Amino acid sequence: MTYKNVFKQGAISSEFIAESIAKHQSKTNIGAHNIFLGQVRADHIDGKAVTAIEYTAYEDMANKKFHEIREATFAKFNLTCMHIYHSLGAVKTGEICLFVFVSSPRRKEVFKALEHVVEAIKADVPVFGKELFEDDSHQWKVNT
């Protein structure tokens, strides 16, 4: 089975996010939207500043897992639509690496559903981040 590719090379642009949201403005059965934007933090680890995270994934497995999370979330919550996009490759600090967008007729559903989706992604999707430091060293990111 072929699953929708949720990966974008590099940072997810504000233009892409805006276009994705704008597509839903004319739908009259939606009462609420909720958005999660995961952004690369300028952390300091052992005295070194993170300048970017380089994301890699087992793409087929990850796309399948994203699909499973999406389907399970639709089964659990009354949603109208959902979009999930994750970056691959280097994403600089301050840029967006994860974009999740959910819509529903009711506001309470979007809050619960969005938290459910983001937690499931963090726990179950095989996407890995290598933190790149200002001194050209790196380490594998620990999910927090």
JSON list of C-alpha atoms in Angstrom, two decimals:
[
{"chain": "A", "resi": 1, "resn": "MET", "atom": "CA", "xyz": [0.00, 0.00, 0.00]},
{"chain": "A", "resi": 2, "resn": "THR", "atom": "CA", "xyz": [1.24, 3.50, -0.80]},
{"chain": "A", "resi": 3, "resn": "TYR", "atom": "CA", "xyz": [0.84, 6.16, 1.87]},
{"chain": "A", "resi": 4, "resn": "LYS", "atom": "CA", "xyz": [0.80, 9.92, 1.50]},
{"chain": "A", "resi": 5, "resn": "ASN", "atom": "CA", "xyz": [4.29, 11.40, 1.82]},
{"chain": "A", "resi": 6, "resn": "VAL", "atom": "CA", "xyz": [4.25, 13.81, 4.74]},
{"chain": "A", "resi": 7, "resn": "PHE", "atom": "CA", "xyz": [7.87, 14.88, 4.38]},
{"chain": "A", "resi": 8, "resn": "LYS", "atom": "CA", "xyz": [9.14, 18.25, 3.16]},
{"chain": "A", "resi": 9, "resn": "GLN", "atom": "CA", "xyz": [12.79, 18.90, 2.37]},
{"chain": "A", "resi": 10, "resn": "GLY", "atom": "CA", "xyz": [14.16, 21.54, 4.72]},
{"chain": "A", "resi": 11, "resn": "ALA", "atom": "CA", "xyz": [12.10, 23.96, 6.77]},
{"chain": "A", "resi": 12, "resn": "ILE", "atom": "CA", "xyz": [8.32, 24.18, 6.37]},
{"chain": "A", "resi": 13, "resn": "SER", "atom": "CA", "xyz": [7.69, 27.68, 5.08]},
{"chain": "A", "resi": 14, "resn": "SER", "atom": "CA", "xyz": [5.14, 30.13, 6.41]},
{"chain": "A", "resi": 15, "resn": "GLU", "atom": "CA", "xyz": [3.76, 30.36, 2.85]},
{"chain": "A", "resi": 16, "resn": "PHE", "atom": "CA", "xyz": [3.11, 26.61, 2.77]},
{"chain": "A", "resi": 17, "resn": "ILE", "atom": "CA", "xyz": [1.42, 26.78, 6.19]},
{"chain": "A", "resi": 18, "resn": "ALA", "atom": "CA", "xyz": [-0.73, 29.75, 5.13]},
{"chain": "A", "resi": 19, "resn": "GLU", "atom": "CA", "xyz": [-1.80, 28.04, 1.89]},
{"chain": "A", "resi": 20, "resn": "SER", "atom": "CA", "xyz": [-2.74, 24.86, 3.77]},
{"chain": "A", "resi": 21, "resn": "ILE", "atom": "CA", "xyz": [-4.88, 26.82, 6.22]},
{"chain": "A", "resi": 22, "resn": "ALA", "atom": "CA", "xyz": [-6.46, 29.05, 3.56]},
{"chain": "A", "resi": 23, "resn": "LYS", "atom": "CA", "xyz": [-7.87, 26.02, 1.72]},
{"chain": "A", "resi": 24, "resn": "HIS", "atom": "CA", "xyz": [-10.28, 25.50, 4.61]},
{"chain": "A", "resi": 25, "resn": "GLN", "atom": "CA", "xyz": [-11.73, 28.99, 4.96]},
{"chain": "A", "resi": 26, "resn": "SER", "atom": "CA", "xyz": [-14.63, 28.30, 2.62]},
{"chain": "A", "resi": 27, "resn": "LYS", "atom": "CA", "xyz": [-15.76, 25.10, 4.39]},
{"chain": "A", "resi": 28, "resn": "THR", "atom": "CA", "xyz": [-18.87, 25.96, 6.35]},
{"chain": "A", "resi": 29, "resn": "ASN", "atom": "CA", "xyz": [-18.99, 22.73, 8.40]},
{"chain": "A", "resi": 30, "resn": "ILE", "atom": "CA", "xyz": [-15.82, 23.67, 10.33]},
{"chain": "A", "resi": 31, "resn": "GLY", "atom": "CA", "xyz": [-16.17, 25.52, 13.61]},
{"chain": "A", "resi": 32, "resn": "ALA", "atom": "CA", "xyz": [-12.57, 25.35, 14.84]},
{"chain": "A", "resi": 33, "resn": "HIS", "atom": "CA", "xyz": [-8.99, 24.85, 13.70]},
{"chain": "A", "resi": 34, "resn": "ASN", "atom": "CA", "xyz": [-5.95, 24.11, 15.81]},
{"chain": "A", "resi": 35, "resn": "ILE", "atom": "CA", "xyz": [-2.34, 24.26, 14.69]},
{"chain": "A", "resi": 36, "resn": "PHE", "atom": "CA", "xyz": [0.90, 22.92, 16.13]},
{"chain": "A", "resi": 37, "resn": "LEU", "atom": "CA", "xyz": [4.17, 24.28, 14.78]},
{"chain": "A", "resi": 38, "resn": "GLY", "atom": "CA", "xyz": [7.29, 22.51, 15.98]},
{"chain": "A", "resi": 39, "resn": "GLN", "atom": "CA", "xyz": [10.21, 24.92, 15.79]},
{"chain": "A", "resi": 40, "resn": "VAL", "atom": "CA", "xyz": [13.93, 24.18, 16.14]},
{"chain": "A", "resi": 41, "resn": "ARG", "atom": "CA", "xyz": [15.16, 25.70, 19.41]},
{"chain": "A", "resi": 42, "resn": "ALA", "atom": "CA", "xyz": [18.52, 27.40, 19.86]},
{"chain": "A", "resi": 43, "resn": "ASP", "atom": "CA", "xyz": [19.39, 25.11, 22.77]},
{"chain": "A", "resi": 44, "resn": "HIS", "atom": "CA", "xyz": [22.74, 25.14, 24.51]},
{"chain": "A", "resi": 45, "resn": "ILE", "atom": "CA", "xyz": [24.06, 21.67, 25.30]},
{"chain": "A", "resi": 46, "resn": "ASP", "atom": "CA", "xyz": [27.31, 21.27, 27.19]},
{"chain": "A", "resi": 47, "resn": "GLY", "atom": "CA", "xyz": [28.08, 24.92, 26.45]},
{"chain": "A", "resi": 48, "resn": "LYS", "atom": "CA", "xyz": [27.58, 24.57, 22.69]},
{"chain": "A", "resi": 49, "resn": "ALA", "atom": "CA", "xyz": [24.82, 26.32, 20.73]},
{"chain": "A", "resi": 50, "resn": "VAL", "atom": "CA", "xyz": [22.54, 24.29, 18.44]},
{"chain": "A", "resi": 51, "resn": "THR", "atom": "CA", "xyz": [22.41, 25.92, 15.00]},
{"chain": "A", "resi": 52, "resn": "ALA", "atom": "CA", "xyz": [20.19, 23.38, 13.22]},
{"chain": "A", "resi": 53, "resn": "ILE", "atom": "CA", "xyz": [18.74, 19.89, 13.38]},
{"chain": "A", "resi": 54, "resn": "GLU", "atom": "CA", "xyz": [19.25, 17.49, 10.51]},
{"chain": "A", "resi": 55, "resn": "TYR", "atom": "CA", "xyz": [16.24, 15.16, 10.26]},
{"chain": "A", "resi": 56, "resn": "THR", "atom": "CA", "xyz": [16.35, 11.67, 8.79]},
{"chain": "A", "resi": 57, "resn": "ALA", "atom": "CA", "xyz": [13.70, 8.97, 8.74]},
{"chain": "A", "resi": 58, "resn": "TYR", "atom": "CA", "xyz": [12.84, 5.51, 7.62]},
{"chain": "A", "resi": 59, "resn": "GLU", "atom": "CA", "xyz": [10.47, 7.16, 5.15]},
{"chain": "A", "resi": 60, "resn": "ASP", "atom": "CA", "xyz": [8.25, 4.19, 4.22]},
{"chain": "A", "resi": 61, "resn": "MET", "atom": "CA", "xyz": [7.84, 3.16, 7.86]},
{"chain": "A", "resi": 62, "resn": "ALA", "atom": "CA", "xyz": [7.33, 6.77, 8.96]},
{"chain": "A", "resi": 63, "resn": "ASN", "atom": "CA", "xyz": [4.72, 7.52, 6.30]},
{"chain": "A", "resi": 64, "resn": "LYS", "atom": "CA", "xyz": [2.87, 4.33, 7.30]},
{"chain": "A", "resi": 65, "resn": "LYS", "atom": "CA", "xyz": [2.99, 5.35, 10.97]},
{"chain": "A", "resi": 66, "resn": "PHE", "atom": "CA", "xyz": [1.79, 8.90, 10.17]},
{"chain": "A", "resi": 67, "resn": "HIS", "atom": "CA", "xyz": [-1.12, 7.31, 8.24]},
{"chain": "A", "resi": 68, "resn": "GLU", "atom": "CA", "xyz": [-1.96, 5.04, 11.20]},
{"chain": "A", "resi": 69, "resn": "ILE", "atom": "CA", "xyz": [-1.90, 7.98, 13.62]},
{"chain": "A", "resi": 70, "resn": "ARG", "atom": "CA", "xyz": [-4.12, 9.98, 11.27]},
{"chain": "A", "resi": 71, "resn": "GLU", "atom": "CA", "xyz": [-6.67, 7.16, 10.90]},
{"chain": "A", "resi": 72, "resn": "ALA", "atom": "CA", "xyz": [-6.73, 6.40, 14.64]},
{"chain": "A", "resi": 73, "resn": "THR", "atom": "CA", "xyz": [-7.24, 10.09, 15.42]},
{"chain": "A", "resi": 74, "resn": "PHE", "atom": "CA", "xyz": [-10.14, 10.36, 12.97]},
{"chain": "A", "resi": 75, "resn": "ALA", "atom": "CA", "xyz": [-11.70, 7.29, 14.61]},
{"chain": "A", "resi": 76, "resn": "LYS", "atom": "CA", "xyz": [-11.31, 8.77, 18.10]},
{"chain": "A", "resi": 77, "resn": "PHE", "atom": "CA", "xyz": [-12.29, 12.41, 17.49]},
{"chain": "A", "resi": 78, "resn": "ASN", "atom": "CA", "xyz": [-14.93, 14.20, 15.42]},
{"chain": "A", "resi": 79, "resn": "LEU", "atom": "CA", "xyz": [-12.58, 15.86, 12.93]},
{"chain": "A", "resi": 80, "resn": "THR", "atom": "CA", "xyz": [-13.26, 17.39, 9.54]},
{"chain": "A", "resi": 81, "resn": "CYS", "atom": "CA", "xyz": [-9.66, 17.35, 8.33]},
{"chain": "A", "resi": 82, "resn": "MET", "atom": "CA", "xyz": [-6.05, 16.90, 9.38]},
{"chain": "A", "resi": 83, "resn": "HIS", "atom": "CA", "xyz": [-2.69, 17.74, 7.83]},
{"chain": "A", "resi": 84, "resn": "ILE", "atom": "CA", "xyz": [0.68, 16.49, 9.08]},
{"chain": "A", "resi": 85, "resn": "TYR", "atom": "CA", "xyz": [4.01, 17.54, 7.58]},
{"chain": "A", "resi": 86, "resn": "HIS", "atom": "CA", "xyz": [7.53, 16.91, 8.91]},
{"chain": "A", "resi": 87, "resn": "SER", "atom": "CA", "xyz": [10.87, 18.18, 7.65]},
{"chain": "A", "resi": 88, "resn": "LEU", "atom": "CA", "xyz": [13.75, 16.11, 6.37]},
{"chain": "A", "resi": 89, "resn": "GLY", "atom": "CA", "xyz": [17.26, 17.46, 6.01]},
{"chain": "A", "resi": 90, "resn": "ALA", "atom": "CA", "xyz": [18.71, 20.44, 7.87]},
{"chain": "A", "resi": 91, "resn": "VAL", "atom": "CA", "xyz": [16.36, 22.90, 9.57]},
{"chain": "A", "resi": 92, "resn": "LYS", "atom": "CA", "xyz": [17.95, 25.96, 11.16]},
{"chain": "A", "resi": 93, "resn": "THR", "atom": "CA", "xyz": [17.06, 27.29, 14.60]},
{"chain": "A", "resi": 94, "resn": "GLY", "atom": "CA", "xyz": [13.89, 29.36, 14.47]},
{"chain": "A", "resi": 95, "resn": "GLU", "atom": "CA", "xyz": [12.51, 27.44, 11.49]},
{"chain": "A", "resi": 96, "resn": "ILE", "atom": "CA", "xyz": [9.49, 25.09, 11.47]},
{"chain": "A", "resi": 97, "resn": "CYS", "atom": "CA", "xyz": [10.12, 21.34, 11.32]},
{"chain": "A", "resi": 98, "resn": "LEU", "atom": "CA", "xyz": [6.65, 19.94, 12.18]},
{"chain": "A", "resi": 99, "resn": "PHE", "atom": "CA", "xyz": [3.26, 21.27, 11.08]},
{"chain": "A", "resi": 100, "resn": "VAL", "atom": "CA", "xyz": [0.05, 19.65, 12.32]},
{"chain": "A", "resi": 101, "resn": "PHE", "atom": "CA", "xyz": [-3.34, 21.17, 11.48]},
{"chain": "A", "resi": 102, "resn": "VAL", "atom": "CA", "xyz": [-6.71, 19.79, 12.61]},
{"chain": "A", "resi": 103, "resn": "SER", "atom": "CA", "xyz": [-10.25, 21.02, 12.00]},
{"chain": "A", "resi": 104, "resn": "SER", "atom": "CA", "xyz": [-13.57, 20.06, 13.54]},
{"chain": "A", "resi": 105, "resn": "PRO", "atom": "CA", "xyz": [-17.12, 21.34, 13.87]},
{"chain": "A", "resi": 106, "resn": "ARG", "atom": "CA", "xyz": [-16.39, 21.86, 17.60]},
{"chain": "A", "resi": 107, "resn": "ARG", "atom": "CA", "xyz": [-13.50, 23.61, 19.40]},
{"chain": "A", "resi": 108, "resn": "LYS", "atom": "CA", "xyz": [-12.99, 21.07, 22.20]},
{"chain": "A", "resi": 109, "resn": "GLU", "atom": "CA", "xyz": [-12.29, 18.32, 19.69]},
{"chain": "A", "resi": 110, "resn": "VAL", "atom": "CA", "xyz": [-9.42, 20.20, 18.03]},
{"chain": "A", "resi": 111, "resn": "PHE", "atom": "CA", "xyz": [-7.58, 20.75, 21.31]},
{"chain": "A", "resi": 112, "resn": "LYS", "atom": "CA", "xyz": [-7.80, 17.11, 22.39]},
{"chain": "A", "resi": 113, "resn": "ALA", "atom": "CA", "xyz": [-7.07, 15.77, 18.92]},
{"chain": "A", "resi": 114, "resn": "LEU", "atom": "CA", "xyz": [-4.03, 17.95, 18.34]},
{"chain": "A", "resi": 115, "resn": "GLU", "atom": "CA", "xyz": [-2.40, 16.95, 21.60]},
{"chain": "A", "resi": 116, "resn": "HIS", "atom": "CA", "xyz": [-3.13, 13.30, 20.83]},
{"chain": "A", "resi": 117, "resn": "VAL", "atom": "CA", "xyz": [-1.52, 13.56, 17.37]},
{"chain": "A", "resi": 118, "resn": "VAL", "atom": "CA", "xyz": [1.62, 15.37, 18.50]},
{"chain": "A", "resi": 119, "resn": "GLU", "atom": "CA", "xyz": [2.21, 12.96, 21.40]},
{"chain": "A", "resi": 120, "resn": "ALA", "atom": "CA", "xyz": [1.72, 9.96, 19.08]},
{"chain": "A", "resi": 121, "resn": "ILE", "atom": "CA", "xyz": [4.19, 11.41, 16.55]},
{"chain": "A", "resi": 122, "resn": "LYS", "atom": "CA", "xyz": [6.83, 11.97, 19.22]},
{"chain": "A", "resi": 123, "resn": "ALA", "atom": "CA", "xyz": [6.35, 8.46, 20.66]},
{"chain": "A", "resi": 124, "resn": "ASP", "atom": "CA", "xyz": [5.88, 6.32, 17.56]},
{"chain": "A", "resi": 125, "resn": "VAL", "atom": "CA", "xyz": [7.25, 7.80, 14.32]},
{"chain": "A", "resi": 126, "resn": "PRO", "atom": "CA", "xyz": [10.78, 6.81, 13.24]},
{"chain": "A", "resi": 127, "resn": "VAL", "atom": "CA", "xyz": [12.12, 10.31, 12.58]},
{"chain": "A", "resi": 128, "resn": "PHE", "atom": "CA", "xyz": [15.54, 11.12, 14.00]},
{"chain": "A", "resi": 129, "resn": "GLY", "atom": "CA", "xyz": [17.24, 14.45, 14.55]},
{"chain": "A", "resi": 130, "resn": "LYS", "atom": "CA", "xyz": [20.94, 15.16, 14.62]},
{"chain": "A", "resi": 131, "resn": "GLU", "atom": "CA", "xyz": [21.65, 18.41, 16.49]},
{"chain": "A", "resi": 132, "resn": "LEU", "atom": "CA", "xyz": [24.27, 20.46, 14.67]},
{"chain": "A", "resi": 133, "resn": "PHE", "atom": "CA", "xyz": [26.40, 22.78, 16.80]},
{"chain": "A", "resi": 134, "resn": "GLU", "atom": "CA", "xyz": [28.14, 26.05, 16.04]},
{"chain": "A", "resi": 135, "resn": "ASP", "atom": "CA", "xyz": [31.55, 24.34, 16.28]},
{"chain": "A", "resi": 136, "resn": "ASP", "atom": "CA", "xyz": [30.58, 21.86, 13.49]},
{"chain": "A", "resi": 137, "resn": "SER", "atom": "CA", "xyz": [30.17, 18.98, 15.95]},
{"chain": "A", "resi": 138, "resn": "HIS", "atom": "CA", "xyz": [26.87, 17.10, 16.32]},
{"chain": "A", "resi": 139, "resn": "GLN", "atom": "CA", "xyz": [24.91, 14.66, 18.48]},
{"chain": "A", "resi": 140, "resn": "TRP", "atom": "CA", "xyz": [21.71, 12.68, 18.05]},
{"chain": "A", "resi": 141, "resn": "LYS", "atom": "CA", "xyz": [18.72, 14.49, 19.55]},
{"chain": "A", "resi": 142, "resn": "VAL", "atom": "CA", "xyz": [16.87, 13.03, 22.51]},
{"chain": "A", "resi": 143, "resn": "ASN", "atom": "CA", "xyz": [13.09, 13.52, 22.15]},
{"chain": "A", "resi": 144, "resn": "THR", "atom": "CA", "xyz": [11.63, 15.74, 24.86]}
]
